[in-house]
Coordinates of C-alpha atoms and ligand atoms in Angstrom, one line a residue:
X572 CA -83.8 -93.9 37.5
X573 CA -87.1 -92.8 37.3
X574 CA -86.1 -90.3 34.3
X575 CA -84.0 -93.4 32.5
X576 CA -87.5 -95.1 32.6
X577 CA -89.9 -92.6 30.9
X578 CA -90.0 -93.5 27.5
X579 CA -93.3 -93.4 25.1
X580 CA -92.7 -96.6 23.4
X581 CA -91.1 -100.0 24.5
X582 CA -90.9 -102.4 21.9
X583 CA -88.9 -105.7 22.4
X584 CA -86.9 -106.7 19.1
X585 CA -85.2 -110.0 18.8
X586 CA -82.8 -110.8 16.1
X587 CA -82.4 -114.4 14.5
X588 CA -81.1 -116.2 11.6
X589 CA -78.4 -118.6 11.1
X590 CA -74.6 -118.5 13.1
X591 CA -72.0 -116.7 11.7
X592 CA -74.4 -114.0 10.0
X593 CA -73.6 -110.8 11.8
X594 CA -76.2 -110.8 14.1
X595 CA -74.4 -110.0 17.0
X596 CA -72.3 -107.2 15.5
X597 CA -75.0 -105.3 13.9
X598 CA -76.7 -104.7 17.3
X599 CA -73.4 -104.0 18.5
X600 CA -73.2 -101.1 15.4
X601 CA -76.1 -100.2 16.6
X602 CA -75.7 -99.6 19.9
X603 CA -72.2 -97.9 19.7
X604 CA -71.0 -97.2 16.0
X605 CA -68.2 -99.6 16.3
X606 CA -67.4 -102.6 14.7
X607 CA -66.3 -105.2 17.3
X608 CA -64.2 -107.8 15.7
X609 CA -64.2 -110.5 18.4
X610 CA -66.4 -113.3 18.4
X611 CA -68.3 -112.8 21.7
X612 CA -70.2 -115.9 22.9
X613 CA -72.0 -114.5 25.5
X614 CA -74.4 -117.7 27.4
X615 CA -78.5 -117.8 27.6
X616 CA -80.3 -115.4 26.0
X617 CA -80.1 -111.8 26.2
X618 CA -80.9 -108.1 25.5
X619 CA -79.7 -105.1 25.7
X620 CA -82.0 -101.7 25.4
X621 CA -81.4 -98.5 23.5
X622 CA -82.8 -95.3 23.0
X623 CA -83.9 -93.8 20.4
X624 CA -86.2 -90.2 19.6
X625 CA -88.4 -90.4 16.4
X626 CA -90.0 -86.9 16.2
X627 CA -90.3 -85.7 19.3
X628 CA -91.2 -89.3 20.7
X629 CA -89.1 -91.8 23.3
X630 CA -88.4 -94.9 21.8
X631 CA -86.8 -97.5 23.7
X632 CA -85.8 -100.8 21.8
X633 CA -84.9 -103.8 23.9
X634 CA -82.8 -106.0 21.3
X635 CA -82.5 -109.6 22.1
X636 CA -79.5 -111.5 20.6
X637 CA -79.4 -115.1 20.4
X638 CA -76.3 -116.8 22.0
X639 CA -75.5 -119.5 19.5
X640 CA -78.3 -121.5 20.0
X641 CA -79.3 -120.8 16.7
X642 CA -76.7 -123.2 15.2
X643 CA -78.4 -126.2 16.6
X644 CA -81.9 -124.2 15.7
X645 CA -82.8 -124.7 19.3
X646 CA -83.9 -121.1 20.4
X647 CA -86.1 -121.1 23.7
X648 CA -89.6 -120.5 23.1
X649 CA -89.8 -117.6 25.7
X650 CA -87.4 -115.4 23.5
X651 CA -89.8 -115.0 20.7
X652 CA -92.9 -114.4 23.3
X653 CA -93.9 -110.7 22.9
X654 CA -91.7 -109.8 20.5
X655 CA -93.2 -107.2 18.3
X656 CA -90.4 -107.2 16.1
X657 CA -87.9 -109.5 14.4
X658 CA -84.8 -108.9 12.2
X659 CA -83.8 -111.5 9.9
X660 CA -80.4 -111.6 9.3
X661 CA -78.4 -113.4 6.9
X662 CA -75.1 -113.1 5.2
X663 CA -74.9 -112.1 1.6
X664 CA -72.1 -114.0 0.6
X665 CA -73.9 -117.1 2.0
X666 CA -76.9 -118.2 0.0
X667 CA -77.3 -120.9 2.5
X668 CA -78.5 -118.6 5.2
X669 CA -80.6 -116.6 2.6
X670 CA -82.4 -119.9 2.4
X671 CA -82.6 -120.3 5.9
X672 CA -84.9 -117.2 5.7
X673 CA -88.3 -118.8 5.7
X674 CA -87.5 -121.2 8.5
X675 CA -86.8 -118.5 10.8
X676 CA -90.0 -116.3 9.7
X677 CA -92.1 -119.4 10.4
X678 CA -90.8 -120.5 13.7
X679 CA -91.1 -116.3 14.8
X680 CA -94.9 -117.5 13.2
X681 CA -95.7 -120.4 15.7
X682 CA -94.0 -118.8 18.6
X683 CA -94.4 -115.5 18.4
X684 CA -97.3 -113.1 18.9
X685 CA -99.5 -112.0 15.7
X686 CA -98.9 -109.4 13.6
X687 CA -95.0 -109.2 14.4
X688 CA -93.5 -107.1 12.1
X689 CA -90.6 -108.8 10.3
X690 CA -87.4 -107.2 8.1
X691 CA -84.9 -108.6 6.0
X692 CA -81.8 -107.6 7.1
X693 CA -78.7 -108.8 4.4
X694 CA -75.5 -108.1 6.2
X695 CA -72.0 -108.0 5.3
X696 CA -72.7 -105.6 2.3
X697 CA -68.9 -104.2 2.8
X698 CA -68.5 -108.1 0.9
X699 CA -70.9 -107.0 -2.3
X700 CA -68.2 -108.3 -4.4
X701 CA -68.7 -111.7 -2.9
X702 CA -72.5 -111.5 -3.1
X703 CA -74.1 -114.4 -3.6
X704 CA -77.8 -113.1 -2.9
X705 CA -79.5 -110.6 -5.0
X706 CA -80.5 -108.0 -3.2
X707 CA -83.9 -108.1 -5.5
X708 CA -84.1 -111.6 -4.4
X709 CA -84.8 -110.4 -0.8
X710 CA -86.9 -107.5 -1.8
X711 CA -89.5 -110.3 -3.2
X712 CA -89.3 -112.5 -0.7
X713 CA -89.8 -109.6 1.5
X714 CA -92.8 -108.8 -0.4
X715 CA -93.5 -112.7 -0.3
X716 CA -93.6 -113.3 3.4
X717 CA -95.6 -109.6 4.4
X718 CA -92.2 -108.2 5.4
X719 CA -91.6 -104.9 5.9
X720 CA -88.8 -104.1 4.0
X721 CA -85.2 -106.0 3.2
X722 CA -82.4 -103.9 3.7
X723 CA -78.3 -104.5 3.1
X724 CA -76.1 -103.8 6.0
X725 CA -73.0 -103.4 7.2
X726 CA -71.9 -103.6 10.7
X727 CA -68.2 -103.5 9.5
X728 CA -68.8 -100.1 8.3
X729 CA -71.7 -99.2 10.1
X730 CA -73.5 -99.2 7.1
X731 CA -77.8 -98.9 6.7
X732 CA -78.0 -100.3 10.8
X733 CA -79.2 -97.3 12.4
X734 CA -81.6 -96.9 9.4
X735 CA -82.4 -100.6 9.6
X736 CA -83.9 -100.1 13.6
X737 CA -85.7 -97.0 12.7
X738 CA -87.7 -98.3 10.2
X739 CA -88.7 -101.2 12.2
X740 CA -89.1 -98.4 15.2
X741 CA -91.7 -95.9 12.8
X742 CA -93.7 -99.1 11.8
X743 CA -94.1 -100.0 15.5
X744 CA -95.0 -96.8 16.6
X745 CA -98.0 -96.7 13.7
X746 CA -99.3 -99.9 14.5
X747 CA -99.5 -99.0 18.4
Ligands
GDP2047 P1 -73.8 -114.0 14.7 O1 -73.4 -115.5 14.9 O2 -74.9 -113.9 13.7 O3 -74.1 -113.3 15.9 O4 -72.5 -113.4 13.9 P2 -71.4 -112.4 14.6 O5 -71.9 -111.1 14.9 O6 -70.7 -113.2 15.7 O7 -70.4 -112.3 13.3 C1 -69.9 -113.5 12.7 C2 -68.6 -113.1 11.9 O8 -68.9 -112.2 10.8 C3 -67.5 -112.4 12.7 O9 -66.3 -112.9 12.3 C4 -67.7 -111.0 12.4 O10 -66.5 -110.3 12.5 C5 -68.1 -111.0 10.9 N1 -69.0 -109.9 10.5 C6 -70.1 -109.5 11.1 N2 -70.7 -108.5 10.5 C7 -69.9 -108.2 9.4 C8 -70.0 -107.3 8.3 O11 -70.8 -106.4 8.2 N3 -69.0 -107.3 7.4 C9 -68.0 -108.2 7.5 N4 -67.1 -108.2 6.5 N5 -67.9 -109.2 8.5 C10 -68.8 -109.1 9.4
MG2048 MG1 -74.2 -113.9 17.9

């Protein structure tokens, strides 16, 4: 146990945006490479930690997904305290949750600690012919709101999700 614990980093990442996004499936991507189909409504809040070396250093992520509280925009306070990152999901084909955008970067604002670092993540890119998002859209509101970076995704095919958490893992490590 003692070995499972050494790590060099430990940052807590919580994901949020609107239902139905892919939230859920692209930390399940990244945790195992698979895409799983099922809805899973799993209750209260909860996280699940991965591992992760970025040159030479131990990087653990502890990734909190929301449990459909987010549908009734009712998320505990407590799962945005200490967070030092958040992923903002929405759905590509949905402009509706693009819009949604801001009001999840502000409520990660009042609750949240300072200086969180936020990306854009626009999932379902397997569905670009559906697209209803430019994906220059989210690179200026990206720019707009002192994001990081947006990024397309794809849990379906695994697409851009592992490159999605390191990103967000090397700007944590520089800032710490
Ligand atoms: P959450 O509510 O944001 O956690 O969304 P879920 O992870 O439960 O996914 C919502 C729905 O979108 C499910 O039916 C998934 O199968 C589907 N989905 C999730 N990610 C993708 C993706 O990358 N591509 C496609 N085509 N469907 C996806
Ligand atoms: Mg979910």
């Amino acid at each position: 146990a003692q070995e499972e614990d050494a790590c060099d980093f430990l940052f807590k990442i919580i994901f949020i945006g609107d239902s139905d996004v892919g939230k859920t499936c692209v930390i399940h991507s990244f945790k195992s490479g698979e895409f799983r189909d099922k809805h899973q409504n799993t209750i209260g809040v909860d996280f699940t930690v991965h591992s992760m070396d970025i040159d030479g250093k131990r990087v653990k992520m502890q990734i909190w997904d929301t449990a459909g509280q987010e549908r009734f925009r009712t998320i505990t306070q407590s799962y945005y305290r200490s967070a030092h990152g958040a992923m903002i999901a929405y759905d590509l084909t949905r402009r509706s949750t693009f819009d949604s955008l801001p009001h999840w970067i502000h409520a990660v604002e009042q609750y949240g600690a300072a200086n969180v670092v936020f990306v854009l993540i626009g999932n379902k890119c397997d569905l670009a012919h559906q697209r209803q998002v430019l994906f220059e859209d989210a690179c200026t509101l990206a720019e707009q709101t002192g994001s990081l970076a947006a990024l397309e995704t794809s849990a379906k095919e695994n697409h851009n999700v592992q490159e999605a958490f390191e990103l967000m893992a090397r700007e944590l490590i520089v800032r710490s």
